PDB file of C-alpha atoms in Angstrom:
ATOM      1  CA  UNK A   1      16.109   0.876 -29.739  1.00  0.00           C
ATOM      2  CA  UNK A   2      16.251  -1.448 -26.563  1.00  0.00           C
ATOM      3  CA  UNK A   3      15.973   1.536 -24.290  1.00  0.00           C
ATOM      4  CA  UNK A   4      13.724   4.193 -22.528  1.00  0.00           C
ATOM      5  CA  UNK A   5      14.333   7.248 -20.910  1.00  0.00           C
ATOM      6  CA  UNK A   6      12.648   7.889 -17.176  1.00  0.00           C
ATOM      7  CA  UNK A   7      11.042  11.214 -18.857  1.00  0.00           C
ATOM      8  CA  UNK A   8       9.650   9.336 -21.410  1.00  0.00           C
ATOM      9  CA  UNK A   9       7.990   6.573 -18.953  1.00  0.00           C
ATOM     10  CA  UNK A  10       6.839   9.935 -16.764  1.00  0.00           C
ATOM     11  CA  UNK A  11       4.983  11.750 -19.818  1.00  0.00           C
ATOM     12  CA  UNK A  12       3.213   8.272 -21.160  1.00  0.00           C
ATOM     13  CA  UNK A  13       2.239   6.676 -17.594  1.00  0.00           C
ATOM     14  CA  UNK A  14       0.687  10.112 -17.165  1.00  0.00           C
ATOM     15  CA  UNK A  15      -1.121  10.234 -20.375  1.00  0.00           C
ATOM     16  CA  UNK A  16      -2.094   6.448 -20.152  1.00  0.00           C
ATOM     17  CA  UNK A  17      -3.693   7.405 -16.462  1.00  0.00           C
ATOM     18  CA  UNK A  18      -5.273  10.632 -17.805  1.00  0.00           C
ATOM     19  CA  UNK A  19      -6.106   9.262 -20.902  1.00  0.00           C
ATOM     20  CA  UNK A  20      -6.124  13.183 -21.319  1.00  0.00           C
ATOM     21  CA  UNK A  21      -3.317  14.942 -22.935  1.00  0.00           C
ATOM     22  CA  UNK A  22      -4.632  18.086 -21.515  1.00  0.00           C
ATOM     23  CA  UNK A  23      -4.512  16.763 -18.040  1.00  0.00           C
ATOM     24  CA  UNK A  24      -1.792  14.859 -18.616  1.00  0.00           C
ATOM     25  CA  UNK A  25      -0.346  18.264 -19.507  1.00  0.00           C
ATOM     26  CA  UNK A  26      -1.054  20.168 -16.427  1.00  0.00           C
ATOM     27  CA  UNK A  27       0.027  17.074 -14.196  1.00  0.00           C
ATOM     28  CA  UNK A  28       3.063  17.140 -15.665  1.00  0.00           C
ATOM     29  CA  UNK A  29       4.087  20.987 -15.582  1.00  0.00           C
ATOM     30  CA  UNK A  30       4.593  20.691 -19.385  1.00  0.00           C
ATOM     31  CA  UNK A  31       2.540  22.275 -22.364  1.00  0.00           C
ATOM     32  CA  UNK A  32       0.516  19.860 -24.252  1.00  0.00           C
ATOM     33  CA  UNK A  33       2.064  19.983 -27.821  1.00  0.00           C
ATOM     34  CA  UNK A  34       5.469  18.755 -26.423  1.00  0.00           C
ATOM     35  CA  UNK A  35       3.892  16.184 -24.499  1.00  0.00           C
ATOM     36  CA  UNK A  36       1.956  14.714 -27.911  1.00  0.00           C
ATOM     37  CA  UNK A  37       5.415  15.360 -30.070  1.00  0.00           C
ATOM     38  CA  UNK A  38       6.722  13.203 -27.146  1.00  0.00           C
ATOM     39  CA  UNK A  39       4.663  10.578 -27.073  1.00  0.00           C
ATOM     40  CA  UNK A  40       4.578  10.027 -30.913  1.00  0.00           C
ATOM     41  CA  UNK A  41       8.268   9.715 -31.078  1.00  0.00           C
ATOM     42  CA  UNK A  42       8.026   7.269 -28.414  1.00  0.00           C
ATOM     43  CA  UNK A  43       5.595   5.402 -30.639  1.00  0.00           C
ATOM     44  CA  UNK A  44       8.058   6.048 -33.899  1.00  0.00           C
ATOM     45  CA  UNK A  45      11.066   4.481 -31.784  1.00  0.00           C
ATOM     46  CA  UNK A  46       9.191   1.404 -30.324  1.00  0.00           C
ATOM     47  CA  UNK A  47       7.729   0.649 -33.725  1.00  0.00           C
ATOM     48  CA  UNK A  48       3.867   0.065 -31.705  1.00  0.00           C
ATOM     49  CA  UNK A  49       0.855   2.197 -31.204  1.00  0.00           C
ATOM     50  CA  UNK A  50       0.416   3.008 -27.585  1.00  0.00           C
ATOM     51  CA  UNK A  51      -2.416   5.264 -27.685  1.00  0.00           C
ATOM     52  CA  UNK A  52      -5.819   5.693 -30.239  1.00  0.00           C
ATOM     53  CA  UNK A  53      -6.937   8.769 -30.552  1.00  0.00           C
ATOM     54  CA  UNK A  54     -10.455   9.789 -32.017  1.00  0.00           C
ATOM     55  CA  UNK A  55     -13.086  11.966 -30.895  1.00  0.00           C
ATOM     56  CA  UNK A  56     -14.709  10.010 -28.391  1.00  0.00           C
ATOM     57  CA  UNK A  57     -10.890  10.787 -26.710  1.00  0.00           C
ATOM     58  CA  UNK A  58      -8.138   8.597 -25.374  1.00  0.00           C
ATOM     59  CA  UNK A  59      -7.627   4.927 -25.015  1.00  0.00           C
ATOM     60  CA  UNK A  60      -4.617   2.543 -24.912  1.00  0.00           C
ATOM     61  CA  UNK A  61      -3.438  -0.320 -27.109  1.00  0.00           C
ATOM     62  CA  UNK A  62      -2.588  -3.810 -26.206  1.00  0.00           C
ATOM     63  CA  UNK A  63       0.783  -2.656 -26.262  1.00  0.00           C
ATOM     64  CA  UNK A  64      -0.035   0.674 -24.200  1.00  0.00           C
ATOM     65  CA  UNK A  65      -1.352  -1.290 -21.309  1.00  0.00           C
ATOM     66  CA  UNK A  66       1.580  -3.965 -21.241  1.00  0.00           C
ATOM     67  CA  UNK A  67       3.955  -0.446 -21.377  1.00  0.00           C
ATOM     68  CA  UNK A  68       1.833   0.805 -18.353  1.00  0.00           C
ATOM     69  CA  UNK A  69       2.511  -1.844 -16.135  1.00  0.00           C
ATOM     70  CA  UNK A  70       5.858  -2.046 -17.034  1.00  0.00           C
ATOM     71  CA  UNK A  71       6.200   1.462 -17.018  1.00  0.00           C
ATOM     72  CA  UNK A  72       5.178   1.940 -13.586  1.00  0.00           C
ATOM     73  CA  UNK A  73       7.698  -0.710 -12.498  1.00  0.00           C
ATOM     74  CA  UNK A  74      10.727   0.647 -13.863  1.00  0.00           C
ATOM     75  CA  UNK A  75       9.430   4.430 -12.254  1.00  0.00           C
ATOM     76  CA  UNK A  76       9.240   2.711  -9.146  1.00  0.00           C
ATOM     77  CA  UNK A  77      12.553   0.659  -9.274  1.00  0.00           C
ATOM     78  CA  UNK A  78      14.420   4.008 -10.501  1.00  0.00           C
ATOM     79  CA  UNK A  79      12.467   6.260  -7.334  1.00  0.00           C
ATOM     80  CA  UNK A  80      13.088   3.395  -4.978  1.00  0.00           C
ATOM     81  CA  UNK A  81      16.974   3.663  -6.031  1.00  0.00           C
ATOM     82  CA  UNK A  82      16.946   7.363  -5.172  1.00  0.00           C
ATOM     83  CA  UNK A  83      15.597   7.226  -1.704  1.00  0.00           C
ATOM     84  CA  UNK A  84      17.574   4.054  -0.945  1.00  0.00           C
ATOM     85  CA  UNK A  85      20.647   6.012  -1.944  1.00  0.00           C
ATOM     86  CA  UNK A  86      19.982   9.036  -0.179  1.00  0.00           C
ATOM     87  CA  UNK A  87      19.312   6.796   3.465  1.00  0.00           C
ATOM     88  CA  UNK A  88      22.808   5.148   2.703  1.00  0.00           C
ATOM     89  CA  UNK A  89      24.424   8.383   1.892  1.00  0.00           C
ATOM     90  CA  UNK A  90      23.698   9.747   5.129  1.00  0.00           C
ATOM     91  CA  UNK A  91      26.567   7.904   6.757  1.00  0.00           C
ATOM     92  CA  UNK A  92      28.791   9.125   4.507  1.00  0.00           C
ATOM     93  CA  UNK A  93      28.310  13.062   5.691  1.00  0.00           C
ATOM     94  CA  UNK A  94      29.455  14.324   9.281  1.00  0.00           C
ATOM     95  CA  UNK A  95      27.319  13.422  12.237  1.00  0.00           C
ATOM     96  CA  UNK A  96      24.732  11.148   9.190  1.00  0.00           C
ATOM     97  CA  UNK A  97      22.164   8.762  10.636  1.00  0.00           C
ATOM     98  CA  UNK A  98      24.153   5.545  10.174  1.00  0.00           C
ATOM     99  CA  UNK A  99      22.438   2.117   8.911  1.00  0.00           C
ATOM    100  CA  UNK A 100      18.827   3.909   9.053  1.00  0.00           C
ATOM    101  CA  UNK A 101      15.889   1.060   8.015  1.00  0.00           C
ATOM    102  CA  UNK A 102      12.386   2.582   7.668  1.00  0.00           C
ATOM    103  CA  UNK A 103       9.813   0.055   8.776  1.00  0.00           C
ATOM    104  CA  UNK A 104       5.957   0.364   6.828  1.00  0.00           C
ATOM    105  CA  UNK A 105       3.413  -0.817   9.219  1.00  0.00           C
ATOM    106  CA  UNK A 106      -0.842   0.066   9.049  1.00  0.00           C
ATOM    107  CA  UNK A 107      -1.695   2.339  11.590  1.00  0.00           C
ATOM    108  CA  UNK A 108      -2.851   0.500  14.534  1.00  0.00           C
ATOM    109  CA  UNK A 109      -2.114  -3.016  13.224  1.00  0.00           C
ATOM    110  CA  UNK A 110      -0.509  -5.668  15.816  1.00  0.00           C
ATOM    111  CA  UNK A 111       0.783  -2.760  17.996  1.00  0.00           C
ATOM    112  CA  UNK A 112       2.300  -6.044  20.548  1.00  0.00           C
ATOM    113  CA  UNK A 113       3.986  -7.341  17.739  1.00  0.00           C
ATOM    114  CA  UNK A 114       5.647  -4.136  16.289  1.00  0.00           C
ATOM    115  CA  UNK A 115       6.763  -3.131  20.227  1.00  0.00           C
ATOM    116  CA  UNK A 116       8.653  -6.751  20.722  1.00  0.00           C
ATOM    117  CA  UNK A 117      10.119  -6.469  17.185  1.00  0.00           C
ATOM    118  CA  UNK A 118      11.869  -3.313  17.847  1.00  0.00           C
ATOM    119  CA  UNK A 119      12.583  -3.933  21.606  1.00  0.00           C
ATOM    120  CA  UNK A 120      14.469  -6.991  20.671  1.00  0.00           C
ATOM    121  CA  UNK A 121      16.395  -5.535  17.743  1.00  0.00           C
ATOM    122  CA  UNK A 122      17.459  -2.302  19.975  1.00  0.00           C
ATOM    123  CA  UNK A 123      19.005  -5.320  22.181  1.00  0.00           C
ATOM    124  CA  UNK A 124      21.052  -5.959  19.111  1.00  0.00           C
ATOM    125  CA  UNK A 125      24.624  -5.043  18.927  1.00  0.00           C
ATOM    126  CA  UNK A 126      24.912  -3.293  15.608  1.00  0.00           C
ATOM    127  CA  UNK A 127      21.085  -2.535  15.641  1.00  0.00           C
ATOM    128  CA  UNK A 128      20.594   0.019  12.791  1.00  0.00           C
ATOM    129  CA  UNK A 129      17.907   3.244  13.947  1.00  0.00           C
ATOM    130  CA  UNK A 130      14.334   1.765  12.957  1.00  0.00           C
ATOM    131  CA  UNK A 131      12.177   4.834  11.147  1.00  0.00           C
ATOM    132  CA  UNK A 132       8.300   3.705  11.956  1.00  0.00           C
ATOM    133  CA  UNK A 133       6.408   4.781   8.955  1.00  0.00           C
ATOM    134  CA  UNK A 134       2.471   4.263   9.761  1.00  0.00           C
ATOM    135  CA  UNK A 135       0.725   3.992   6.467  1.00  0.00           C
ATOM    136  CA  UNK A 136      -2.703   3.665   5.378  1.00  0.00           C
ATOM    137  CA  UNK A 137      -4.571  -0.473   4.728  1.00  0.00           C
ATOM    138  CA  UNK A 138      -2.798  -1.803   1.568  1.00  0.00           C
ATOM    139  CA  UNK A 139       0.043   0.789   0.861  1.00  0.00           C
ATOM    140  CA  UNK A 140       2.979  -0.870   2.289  1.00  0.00           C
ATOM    141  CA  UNK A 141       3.226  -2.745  -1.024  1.00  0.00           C
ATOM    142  CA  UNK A 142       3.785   0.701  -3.058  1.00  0.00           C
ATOM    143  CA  UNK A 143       5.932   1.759  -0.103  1.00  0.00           C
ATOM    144  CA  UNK A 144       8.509  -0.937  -0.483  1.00  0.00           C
ATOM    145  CA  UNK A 145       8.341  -1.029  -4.621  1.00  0.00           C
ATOM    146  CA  UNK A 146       8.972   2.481  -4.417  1.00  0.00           C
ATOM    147  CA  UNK A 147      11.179   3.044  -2.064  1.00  0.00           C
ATOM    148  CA  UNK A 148       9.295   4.876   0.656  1.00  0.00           C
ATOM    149  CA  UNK A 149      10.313   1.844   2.559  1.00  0.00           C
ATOM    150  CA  UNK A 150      12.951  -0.543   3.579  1.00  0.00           C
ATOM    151  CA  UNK A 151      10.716  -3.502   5.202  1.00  0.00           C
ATOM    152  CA  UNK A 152       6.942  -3.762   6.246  1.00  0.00           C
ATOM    153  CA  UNK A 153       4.647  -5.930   8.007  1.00  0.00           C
ATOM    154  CA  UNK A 154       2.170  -7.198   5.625  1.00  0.00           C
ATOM    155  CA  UNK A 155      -1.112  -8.621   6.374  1.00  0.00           C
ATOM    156  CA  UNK A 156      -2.317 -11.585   4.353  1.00  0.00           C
ATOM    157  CA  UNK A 157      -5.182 -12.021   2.098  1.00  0.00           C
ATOM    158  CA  UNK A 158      -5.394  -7.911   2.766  1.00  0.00           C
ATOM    159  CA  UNK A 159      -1.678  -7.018   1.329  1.00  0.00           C
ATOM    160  CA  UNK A 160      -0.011  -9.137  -1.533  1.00  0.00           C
ATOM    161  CA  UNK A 161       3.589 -10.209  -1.276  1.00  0.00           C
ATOM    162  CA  UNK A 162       3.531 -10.658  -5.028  1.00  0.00           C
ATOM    163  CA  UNK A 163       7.282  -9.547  -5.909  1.00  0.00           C
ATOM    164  CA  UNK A 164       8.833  -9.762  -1.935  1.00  0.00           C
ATOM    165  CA  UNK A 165      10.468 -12.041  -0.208  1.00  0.00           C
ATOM    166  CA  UNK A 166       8.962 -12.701   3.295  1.00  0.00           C
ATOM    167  CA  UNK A 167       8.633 -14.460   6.642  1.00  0.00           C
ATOM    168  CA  UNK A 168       5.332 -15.680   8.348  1.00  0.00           C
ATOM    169  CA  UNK A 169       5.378 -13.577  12.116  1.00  0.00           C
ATOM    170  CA  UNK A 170       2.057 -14.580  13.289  1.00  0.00           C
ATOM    171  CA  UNK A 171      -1.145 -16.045  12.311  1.00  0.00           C
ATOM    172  CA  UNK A 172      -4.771 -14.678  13.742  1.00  0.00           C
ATOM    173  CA  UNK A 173      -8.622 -14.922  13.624  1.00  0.00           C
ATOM    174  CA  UNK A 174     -10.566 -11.989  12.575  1.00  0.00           C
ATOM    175  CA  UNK A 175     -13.225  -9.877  14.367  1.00  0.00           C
ATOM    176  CA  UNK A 176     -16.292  -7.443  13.286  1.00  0.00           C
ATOM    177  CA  UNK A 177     -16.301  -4.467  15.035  1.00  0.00           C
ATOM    178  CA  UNK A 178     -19.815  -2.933  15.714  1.00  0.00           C
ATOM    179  CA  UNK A 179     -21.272  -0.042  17.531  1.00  0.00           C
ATOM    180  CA  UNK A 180     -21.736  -1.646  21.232  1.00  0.00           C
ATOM    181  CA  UNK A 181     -25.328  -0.677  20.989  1.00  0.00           C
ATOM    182  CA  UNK A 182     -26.436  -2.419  17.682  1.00  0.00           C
ATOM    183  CA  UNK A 183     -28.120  -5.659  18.061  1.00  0.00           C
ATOM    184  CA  UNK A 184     -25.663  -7.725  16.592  1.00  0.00           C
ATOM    185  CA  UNK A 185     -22.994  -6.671  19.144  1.00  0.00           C
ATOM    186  CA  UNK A 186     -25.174  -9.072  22.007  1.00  0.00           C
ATOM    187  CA  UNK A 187     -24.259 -12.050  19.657  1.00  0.00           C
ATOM    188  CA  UNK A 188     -20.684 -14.210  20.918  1.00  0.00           C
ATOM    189  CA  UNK A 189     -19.973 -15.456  17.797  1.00  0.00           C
ATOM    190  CA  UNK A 190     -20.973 -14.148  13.838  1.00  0.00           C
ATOM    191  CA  UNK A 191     -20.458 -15.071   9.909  1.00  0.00           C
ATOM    192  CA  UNK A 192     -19.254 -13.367   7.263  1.00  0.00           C
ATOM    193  CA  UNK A 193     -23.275 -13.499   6.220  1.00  0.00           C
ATOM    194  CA  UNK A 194     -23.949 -11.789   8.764  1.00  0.00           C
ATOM    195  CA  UNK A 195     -22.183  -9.071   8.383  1.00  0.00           C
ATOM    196  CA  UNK A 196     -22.315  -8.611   4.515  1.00  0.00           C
ATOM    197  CA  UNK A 197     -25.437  -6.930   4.392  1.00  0.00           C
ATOM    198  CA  UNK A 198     -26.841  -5.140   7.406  1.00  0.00           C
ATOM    199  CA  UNK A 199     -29.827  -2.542   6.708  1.00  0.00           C
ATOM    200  CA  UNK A 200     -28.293   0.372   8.178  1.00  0.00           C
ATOM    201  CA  UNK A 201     -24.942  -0.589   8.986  1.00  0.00           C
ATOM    202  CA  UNK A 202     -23.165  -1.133   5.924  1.00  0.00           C
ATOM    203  CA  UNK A 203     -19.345  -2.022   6.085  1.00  0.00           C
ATOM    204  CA  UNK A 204     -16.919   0.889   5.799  1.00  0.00           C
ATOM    205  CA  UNK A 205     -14.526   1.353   2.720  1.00  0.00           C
ATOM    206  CA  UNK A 206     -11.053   1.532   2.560  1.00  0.00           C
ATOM    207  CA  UNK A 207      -8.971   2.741  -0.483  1.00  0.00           C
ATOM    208  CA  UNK A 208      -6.892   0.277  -2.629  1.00  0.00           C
ATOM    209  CA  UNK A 209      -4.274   1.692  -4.943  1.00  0.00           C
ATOM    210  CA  UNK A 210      -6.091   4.804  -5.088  1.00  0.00           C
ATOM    211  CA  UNK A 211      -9.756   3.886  -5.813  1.00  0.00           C
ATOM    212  CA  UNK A 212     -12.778   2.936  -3.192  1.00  0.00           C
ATOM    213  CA  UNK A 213     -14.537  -0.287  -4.228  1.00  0.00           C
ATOM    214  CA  UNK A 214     -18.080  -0.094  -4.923  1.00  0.00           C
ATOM    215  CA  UNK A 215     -20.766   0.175  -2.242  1.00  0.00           C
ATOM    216  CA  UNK A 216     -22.956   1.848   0.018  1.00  0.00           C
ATOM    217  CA  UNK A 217     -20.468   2.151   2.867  1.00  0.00           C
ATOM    218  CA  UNK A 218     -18.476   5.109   4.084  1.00  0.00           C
ATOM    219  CA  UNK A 219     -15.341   5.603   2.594  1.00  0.00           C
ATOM    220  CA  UNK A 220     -12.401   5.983   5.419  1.00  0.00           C
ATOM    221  CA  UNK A 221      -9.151   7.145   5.090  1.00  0.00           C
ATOM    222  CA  UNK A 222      -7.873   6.208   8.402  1.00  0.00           C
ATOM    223  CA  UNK A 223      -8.320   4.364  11.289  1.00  0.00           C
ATOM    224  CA  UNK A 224      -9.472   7.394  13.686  1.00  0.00           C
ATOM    225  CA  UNK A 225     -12.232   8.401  10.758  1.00  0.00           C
ATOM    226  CA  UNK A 226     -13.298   4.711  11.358  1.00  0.00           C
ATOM    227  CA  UNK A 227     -13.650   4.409  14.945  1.00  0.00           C
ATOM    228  CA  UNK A 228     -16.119   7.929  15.360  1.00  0.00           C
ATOM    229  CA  UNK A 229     -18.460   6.405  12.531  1.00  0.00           C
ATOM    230  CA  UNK A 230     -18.544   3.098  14.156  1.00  0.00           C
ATOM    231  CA  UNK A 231     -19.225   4.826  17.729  1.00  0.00           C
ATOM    232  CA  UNK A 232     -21.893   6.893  15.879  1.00  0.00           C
ATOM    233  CA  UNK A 233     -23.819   3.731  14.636  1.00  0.00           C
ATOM    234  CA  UNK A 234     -22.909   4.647  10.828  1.00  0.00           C
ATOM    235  CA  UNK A 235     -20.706   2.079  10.049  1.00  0.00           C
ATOM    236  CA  UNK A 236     -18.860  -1.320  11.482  1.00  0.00           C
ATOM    237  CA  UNK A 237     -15.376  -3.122   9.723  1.00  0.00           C
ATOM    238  CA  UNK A 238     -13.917  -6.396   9.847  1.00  0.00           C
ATOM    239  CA  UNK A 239     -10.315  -6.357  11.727  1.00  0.00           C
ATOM    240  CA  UNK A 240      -8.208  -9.057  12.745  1.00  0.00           C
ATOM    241  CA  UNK A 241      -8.187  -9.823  16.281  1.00  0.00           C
ATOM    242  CA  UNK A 242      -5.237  -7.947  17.464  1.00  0.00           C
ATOM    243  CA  UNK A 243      -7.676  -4.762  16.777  1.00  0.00           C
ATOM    244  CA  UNK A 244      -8.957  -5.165  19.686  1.00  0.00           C
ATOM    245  CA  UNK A 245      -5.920  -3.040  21.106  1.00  0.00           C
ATOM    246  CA  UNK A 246      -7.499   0.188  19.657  1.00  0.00           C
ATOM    247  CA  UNK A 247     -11.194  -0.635  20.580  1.00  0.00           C
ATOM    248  CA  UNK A 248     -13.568   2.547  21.823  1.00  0.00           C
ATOM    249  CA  UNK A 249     -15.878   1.777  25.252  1.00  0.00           C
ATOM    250  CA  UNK A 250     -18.404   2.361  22.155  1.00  0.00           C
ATOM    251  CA  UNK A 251     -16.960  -0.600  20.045  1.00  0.00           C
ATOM    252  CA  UNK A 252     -17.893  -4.364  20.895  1.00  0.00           C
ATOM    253  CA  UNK A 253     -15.893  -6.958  19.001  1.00  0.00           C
ATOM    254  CA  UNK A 254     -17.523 -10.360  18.013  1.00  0.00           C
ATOM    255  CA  UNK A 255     -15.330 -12.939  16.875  1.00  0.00           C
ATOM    256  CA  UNK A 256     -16.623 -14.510  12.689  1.00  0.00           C
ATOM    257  CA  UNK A 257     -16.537 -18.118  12.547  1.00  0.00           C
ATOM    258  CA  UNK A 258     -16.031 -18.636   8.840  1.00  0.00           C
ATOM    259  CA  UNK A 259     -13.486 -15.908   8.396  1.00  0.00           C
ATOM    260  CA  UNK A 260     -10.063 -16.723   6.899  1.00  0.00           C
ATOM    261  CA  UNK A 261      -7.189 -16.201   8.929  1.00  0.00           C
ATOM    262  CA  UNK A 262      -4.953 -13.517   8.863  1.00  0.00           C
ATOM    263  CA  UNK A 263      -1.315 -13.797   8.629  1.00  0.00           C
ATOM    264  CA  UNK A 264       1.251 -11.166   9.835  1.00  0.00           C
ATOM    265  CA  UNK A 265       4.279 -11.344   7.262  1.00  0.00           C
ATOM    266  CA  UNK A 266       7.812  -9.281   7.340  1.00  0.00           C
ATOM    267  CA  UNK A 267       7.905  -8.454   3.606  1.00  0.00           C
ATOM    268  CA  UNK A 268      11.060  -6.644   1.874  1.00  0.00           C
ATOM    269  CA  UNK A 269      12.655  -6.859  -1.521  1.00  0.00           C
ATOM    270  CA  UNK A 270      13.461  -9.887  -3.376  1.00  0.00           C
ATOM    271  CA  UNK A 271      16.886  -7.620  -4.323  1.00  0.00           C
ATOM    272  CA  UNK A 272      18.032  -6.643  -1.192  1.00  0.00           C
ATOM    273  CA  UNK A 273      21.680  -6.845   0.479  1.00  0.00           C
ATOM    274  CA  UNK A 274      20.838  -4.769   3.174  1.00  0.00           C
ATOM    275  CA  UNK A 275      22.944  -6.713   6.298  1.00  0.00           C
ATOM    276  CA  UNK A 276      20.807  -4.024   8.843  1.00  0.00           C
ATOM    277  CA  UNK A 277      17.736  -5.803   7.286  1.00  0.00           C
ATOM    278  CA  UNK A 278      18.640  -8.750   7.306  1.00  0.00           C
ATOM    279  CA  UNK A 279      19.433  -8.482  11.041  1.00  0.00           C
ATOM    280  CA  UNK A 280      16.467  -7.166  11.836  1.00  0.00           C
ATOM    281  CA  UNK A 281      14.537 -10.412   9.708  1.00  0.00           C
ATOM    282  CA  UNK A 282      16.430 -12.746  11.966  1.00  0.00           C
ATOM    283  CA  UNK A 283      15.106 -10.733  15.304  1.00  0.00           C
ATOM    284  CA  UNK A 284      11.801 -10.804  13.820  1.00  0.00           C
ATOM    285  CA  UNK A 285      11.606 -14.769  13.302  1.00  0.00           C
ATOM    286  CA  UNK A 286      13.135 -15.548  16.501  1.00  0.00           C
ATOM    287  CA  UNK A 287       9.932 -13.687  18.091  1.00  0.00           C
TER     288      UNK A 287
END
């Protein structure tokens, strides 16, 4: 058997998270008995262990963890079908949003960029309605593989384009951002060095896919959060230079010398046929 069902994906990419069956359970809505009857037929059809089992608890197989990723793919690909459907289907009903692209951007990121982008494609003839959906650092990749998301702009090294197609917008230096009053903040120019490891000032910490990377600095959740702690003394970031649009009177930026650059992509896709996105792609690279 060549073939899996989307409720079978759901109940083992929860277990294989979990690496619980009771919380897998409870995440799920479902009792745990069906959930291990499920998973064990899944086993008995793919011919593989996915899962061991002793006492010490739950841990996957070779094959488990090559399931997972692929897994979480096809639940993606089958949720990013839904919503995709939905937009489109709204100008098939009376008075429906026609041609409706929703644009992923981070909060606060390039804000002169993302104004001339949709200033210019408004100027457009069939220009379909741009939805602005601000996200938090490093989501727009699960926004666009799920479907949250029609097109994003995508900040490399920070996001990967792994899996999208993509055009280079602009290319920028990057900045740390300090509390005006901390000694460092009198310097014009800094290092990564310097930066790394400040007694009392460590750097702040932002989520990726769900987990905070080790370390001793604060762990934000968005870019308002980040700003107070940095005007309090408790915390500074590294930005690139367009962050400079957001800055507090308490904030002084100092450009880093040995930082890489930072390059502002439009990401979407590989798949798409979209002909609204692909007009809006051609407004974007005549910027």
């Amino acid at each position: 058997m060549d073939t899996l069902e989307t409720r079978e994906l759901r109940y083992f990419t929860a277990v294989a998270e979990e690496l619980h069956f009771g919380r897998a359970a409870e995440r799920l809505g479902i009792a745990q008995p069906p959930l291990s009857r499920a998973i064990q037929q899944l086993e008995r059809r793919l011919g593989v262990r996915l899962l061991e089992r002793d006492r010490r608890g739950v841990s996957l197989t070779g094959a488990g963890e090559v399931l997972l990723h692929e897994g979480r793919a096809a639940l993606d690909a089958t949720a990013a079908a839904a919503r995709r459907t939905r937009r489109a289907g709204g100008a098939d009903s009376p008075g429906g949003v026609r041609n409706r692209l929703v644009l992923s951007v981070k909060a606060a990121a390039f804000h002169d960029l993302l104004q001339k982008l949709l200033d210019a494609y408004a100027a457009e003839p069939d220009a379909a309605e741009i939805e602005v959906l601000p996200s938090g650092t490093c989501e727009q990749e699960e926004m666009l593989r799920d479907g949250r998301a029609d097109v994003a702009l995508m900040h490399a090294p920070y996001n990967s384009l792994a899996g999208f197609d993509s055009e280079e917008l602009v290319t920028e230096g990057q900045i740390a951002i300090l509390p005006t009053g901390h000694p460092l903040a009198a310097h014009r120019t800094l290092s990564l060095a310097d930066v790394s490891d400040v007694p009392g000032l460590p750097l702040a910490r932002w989520p990726r896919h769900g987990a905070y990377p080790p370390g001793p600095g604060p762990e934000v959740r968005d870019q308002t959060q980040l700003a107070q702690l940095i005007a309090l003394g408790r915390t500074m970031a590294v930005f690139p230079d367009s962050a400079r649009a957001w800055l507090w009177a308490e904030h002084t930026a100092v450009p880093l010398t040995d930082a890489p650059p930072v390059v502002t992509h439009i990401a979407w896709p590989a798949h798409s046929r979209s002909l609204a996105l692909a007009g809006l792609i051609r407004t974007a690279t005549r910027l």
